[in-house]
Amino acid sequence: MTDQRPAYYELGYGEDFGLTGLTERLSRPGTAVDPAAALGFAQEAADRSEGDEAVELGEDARRLLASELPERVLHTVWLAATANAFDPAGHGMTCRGWLEQVSEVASARLRQAEASFTPPPVRPVRDPRLCRAVVAELRVTAPALADASALPELVACLEHVVTSADADLGMRLLLRALKAHAVPVPYEPYRRLVALGWEFGFPPAAVHDGLVITWPPVGDASRRGIDGDFGLSRLARQFTAGWHHRTPRQAVEFAVQADGYERPPGSEAAALLEDVRRVLGLGLSDEAITVLWLAATDGGYRIDRFGVGGREWLEQVAEVCEERLAEVAPGYVPAALPPASGATDEVLREIRDVSPLAAATAVSPEFHPVAGAAVMEALEQVVARVDPDLGFRLLLRAVEVLQLPITEAQYTRYKALAGHFHYGEDHLLFSVDHLVRRA
């Protein structure tokens, strides 16, 4: 976050907060709002997290009060953020007068913990680069926002907040205006808004929740925006010892919902289904699939001990994926599988490079062990017969499970392969980085 303040997500915020969190609460459908009710909602907001959230509520109100923004600007952005649900002018108040009441509510709550509390000077975010970035996104959405809102000069008023009061609060008020007026936001601008939100320290939900996003087709973006693992290798990771779902199917149902904030709903199911379709359609034996599953899960879900064959299990996984896609992306039609993603020889080399070490290890050595050599043999089959991309992801998972030390030279080659397959920057960091023997 800016000005060396902790990021909002580091403070525990998981959704919108402060003054914009209050405007979201006021604008919910069916909420009857008069001054007493509005003040009650402000008191509820200040009381959350045992009163800690009063800090942001009061700071936001005082940022606007400390600015030289005219009443017309304050009134316009307030109405936009609340979808006209509560208009102070309709109750004989100016917007500044209302913000003073909000500030006092926040201060009163903080005095419960510290009787001598006095609001500190405001710390507006005036970083020129951030201001320019928010204004740029505002201007991208300006035509649609102006069409959706009857408020005169709304776009100009929001820009005044960003440039003359506070870029942080201006960004959140822009998001609130977009949400309150159901303005469709295309995918690429949405991704930029999420990235800009991270710079301010917002939790992703403060950007995502309530925003009308124009998602691309699921198949076109199923792997975009992923930093960590995905697909079959990610699913297996969810089944390591200690998984807490009542049934294996419920665990898969949970896993396929992990689209995150930057991918269209159904993306994880599509990525997983593509992996599964490759494995089922290209001639791997039931035994090889079982070995790969046991290795990737570190023996967490022993399909071999429950009488479930490897192919049978993946068919169940595919069924869950198809159900999820039918629910959230009914227009999705699995396309013909694209050709294998290249680098077969390079991935085979990496498997063979660690095979001597793997031969001396086993998955789940204390309970029906699976020999490391058998894991390497099954990985070679995946790379040669199915797809080197999936084979490399499963190799990384096996290296992690078997705790095989890797050299800096190996890690450099892993980075090159991860780049070839377009993995996110954190893919290796959270899997094998800790196993590198650094000089």
Tab-separated table of C-alpha atoms in Angstrom, residues 158-314:
chain	number	residue	atom	x	y	z
A	158	LEU	CA	-15.136	11.219	-9.735
A	159	GLU	CA	-12.021	12.549	-11.429
A	160	HIS	CA	-12.045	15.536	-9.053
A	161	VAL	CA	-12.056	13.154	-6.079
A	162	VAL	CA	-9.090	11.223	-7.480
A	163	THR	CA	-6.971	14.246	-8.349
A	164	SER	CA	-7.986	16.724	-5.640
A	165	ALA	CA	-8.819	14.567	-2.613
A	166	ASP	CA	-7.525	11.001	-2.564
A	167	ALA	CA	-6.670	8.437	-5.262
A	168	ASP	CA	-7.365	5.486	-2.935
A	169	LEU	CA	-10.894	6.558	-2.031
A	170	GLY	CA	-11.448	7.838	-5.578
A	171	MET	CA	-10.651	4.381	-6.925
A	172	ARG	CA	-13.128	2.755	-4.549
A	173	LEU	CA	-15.824	5.317	-5.333
A	174	LEU	CA	-15.309	4.603	-9.043
A	175	LEU	CA	-15.813	0.898	-8.360
A	176	ARG	CA	-18.908	1.619	-6.300
A	177	ALA	CA	-20.375	3.769	-9.087
A	178	LEU	CA	-19.759	0.999	-11.626
A	179	LYS	CA	-21.401	-1.571	-9.360
A	180	ALA	CA	-24.333	0.603	-8.310
A	181	HIS	CA	-25.188	1.345	-11.950
A	182	ALA	CA	-24.484	-2.210	-13.198
A	183	VAL	CA	-22.011	-0.950	-15.797
A	184	PRO	CA	-20.546	-3.860	-17.792
A	185	VAL	CA	-16.752	-3.928	-17.479
A	186	PRO	CA	-14.814	-5.793	-20.199
A	187	TYR	CA	-12.307	-8.427	-19.156
A	188	GLU	CA	-9.069	-6.556	-19.861
A	189	PRO	CA	-10.101	-3.364	-18.010
A	190	TYR	CA	-11.286	-5.588	-15.170
A	191	ARG	CA	-7.872	-7.252	-14.953
A	192	ARG	CA	-6.255	-3.820	-14.814
A	193	LEU	CA	-8.630	-2.761	-12.026
A	194	VAL	CA	-7.687	-5.854	-9.999
A	195	ALA	CA	-3.971	-5.132	-10.502
A	196	LEU	CA	-4.458	-1.483	-9.559
A	197	GLY	CA	-6.441	-2.538	-6.499
A	198	TRP	CA	-3.460	-4.623	-5.348
A	199	GLU	CA	-1.284	-1.501	-5.567
A	200	PHE	CA	-3.627	0.260	-3.174
A	201	GLY	CA	-3.708	-2.803	-0.923
A	202	PHE	CA	-7.360	-3.677	-1.598
A	203	PRO	CA	-8.502	-7.285	-1.126
A	204	PRO	CA	-9.579	-8.635	-4.541
A	205	ALA	CA	-13.206	-8.870	-3.401
A	206	ALA	CA	-13.287	-5.077	-3.014
A	207	VAL	CA	-12.879	-4.935	-6.802
A	208	HIS	CA	-14.650	-8.095	-7.906
A	209	ASP	CA	-17.745	-8.451	-5.736
A	210	GLY	CA	-20.778	-6.818	-7.327
A	211	LEU	CA	-18.969	-5.803	-10.516
A	212	VAL	CA	-20.656	-6.763	-13.805
A	213	ILE	CA	-17.745	-8.346	-15.665
A	214	THR	CA	-17.940	-9.212	-19.354
A	215	TRP	CA	-16.065	-12.499	-19.231
A	216	PRO	CA	-14.486	-14.046	-22.321
A	217	PRO	CA	-15.448	-17.616	-23.244
A	218	VAL	CA	-14.201	-20.024	-20.620
A	219	GLY	CA	-11.985	-21.978	-22.977
A	220	ASP	CA	-10.183	-18.810	-24.075
A	221	ALA	CA	-9.103	-17.790	-20.586
A	222	SER	CA	-9.113	-20.936	-18.437
A	223	ARG	CA	-5.393	-20.632	-17.631
A	224	ARG	CA	-4.969	-16.848	-17.620
A	225	GLY	CA	-4.210	-15.106	-14.359
A	226	ILE	CA	-2.943	-18.248	-12.603
A	227	ASP	CA	0.200	-17.916	-10.512
A	228	GLY	CA	0.134	-21.323	-8.875
A	229	ASP	CA	-0.864	-24.810	-9.957
A	230	PHE	CA	-3.963	-25.746	-11.958
A	231	GLY	CA	-5.723	-28.689	-13.576
A	232	LEU	CA	-5.023	-32.282	-12.567
A	233	SER	CA	-1.813	-31.492	-10.709
A	234	ARG	CA	-3.636	-28.881	-8.637
A	235	LEU	CA	-6.532	-31.222	-7.895
A	236	ALA	CA	-4.131	-33.886	-6.652
A	237	ARG	CA	-2.539	-31.350	-4.331
A	238	GLN	CA	-5.977	-30.854	-2.711
A	239	PHE	CA	-5.995	-34.534	-1.721
A	240	THR	CA	-2.806	-34.601	0.314
A	241	ALA	CA	-3.099	-36.035	3.805
A	242	GLY	CA	-5.552	-34.078	5.913
A	243	TRP	CA	-8.131	-33.116	3.291
A	244	HIS	CA	-11.364	-32.496	5.131
A	245	HIS	CA	-14.274	-33.127	2.791
A	246	ARG	CA	-16.700	-35.885	3.647
A	247	THR	CA	-16.396	-37.623	0.301
A	248	PRO	CA	-13.838	-37.528	-2.524
A	249	ARG	CA	-16.509	-36.207	-4.875
A	250	GLN	CA	-17.193	-33.263	-2.552
A	251	ALA	CA	-13.484	-32.473	-2.555
A	252	VAL	CA	-13.487	-32.364	-6.352
A	253	GLU	CA	-16.615	-30.192	-6.347
A	254	PHE	CA	-14.827	-27.746	-4.067
A	255	ALA	CA	-11.653	-27.778	-6.173
A	256	VAL	CA	-13.389	-26.980	-9.463
A	257	GLN	CA	-14.841	-23.802	-7.966
A	258	ALA	CA	-11.343	-22.322	-7.508
A	259	ASP	CA	-11.494	-19.897	-10.426
A	260	GLY	CA	-10.209	-17.004	-8.361
A	261	TYR	CA	-10.938	-13.396	-9.255
A	262	GLU	CA	-9.172	-13.171	-12.599
A	263	ARG	CA	-10.718	-16.046	-14.540
A	264	PRO	CA	-14.214	-16.623	-15.906
A	265	PRO	CA	-16.417	-18.888	-13.770
A	266	GLY	CA	-15.768	-22.454	-14.855
A	267	SER	CA	-12.128	-21.910	-15.821
A	268	GLU	CA	-10.654	-24.361	-13.326
A	269	ALA	CA	-13.178	-27.001	-14.335
A	270	ALA	CA	-12.244	-26.474	-17.997
A	271	ALA	CA	-8.490	-26.717	-17.308
A	272	LEU	CA	-8.992	-29.852	-15.217
A	273	LEU	CA	-11.321	-31.418	-17.763
A	274	GLU	CA	-8.769	-30.854	-20.526
A	275	ASP	CA	-6.081	-32.648	-18.486
A	276	VAL	CA	-8.408	-35.530	-17.684
A	277	ARG	CA	-9.590	-35.910	-21.269
A	278	ARG	CA	-5.998	-36.113	-22.440
A	279	VAL	CA	-5.112	-38.818	-19.918
A	280	LEU	CA	-8.245	-40.874	-20.569
A	281	GLY	CA	-8.035	-40.608	-24.338
A	282	LEU	CA	-4.437	-41.387	-25.064
A	283	GLY	CA	-3.706	-44.874	-23.895
A	284	LEU	CA	-2.277	-44.707	-20.381
A	285	SER	CA	-2.829	-47.911	-18.452
A	286	ASP	CA	-5.053	-48.003	-15.395
A	287	GLU	CA	-1.999	-48.872	-13.311
A	288	ALA	CA	0.016	-45.904	-14.582
A	289	ILE	CA	-2.848	-43.498	-13.836
A	290	THR	CA	-3.163	-44.921	-10.330
A	291	VAL	CA	0.576	-44.529	-9.689
A	292	LEU	CA	0.501	-40.929	-10.897
A	293	TRP	CA	-2.471	-40.111	-8.690
A	294	LEU	CA	-0.891	-41.676	-5.607
A	295	ALA	CA	2.354	-39.824	-6.240
A	296	ALA	CA	0.732	-36.449	-6.836
A	297	THR	CA	-1.469	-36.768	-3.737
A	298	ASP	CA	1.361	-38.106	-1.571
A	299	GLY	CA	-0.913	-41.041	-0.832
A	300	GLY	CA	-3.581	-38.722	0.519
A	301	TYR	CA	-6.478	-40.471	-1.217
A	302	ARG	CA	-5.599	-44.133	-1.792
A	303	ILE	CA	-7.856	-45.066	-4.647
A	304	ASP	CA	-6.007	-48.407	-4.804
A	305	ARG	CA	-7.103	-49.241	-1.253
A	306	PHE	CA	-10.736	-48.335	-1.964
A	307	GLY	CA	-11.090	-50.508	-5.038
A	308	VAL	CA	-11.265	-47.554	-7.441
A	309	GLY	CA	-9.268	-47.811	-10.645
A	310	GLY	CA	-7.330	-44.867	-12.000
A	311	ARG	CA	-9.460	-44.504	-15.116
A	312	GLU	CA	-12.676	-44.919	-13.149
A	313	TRP	CA	-11.595	-42.155	-10.769
A	314	LEU	CA	-10.739	-39.731	-13.563
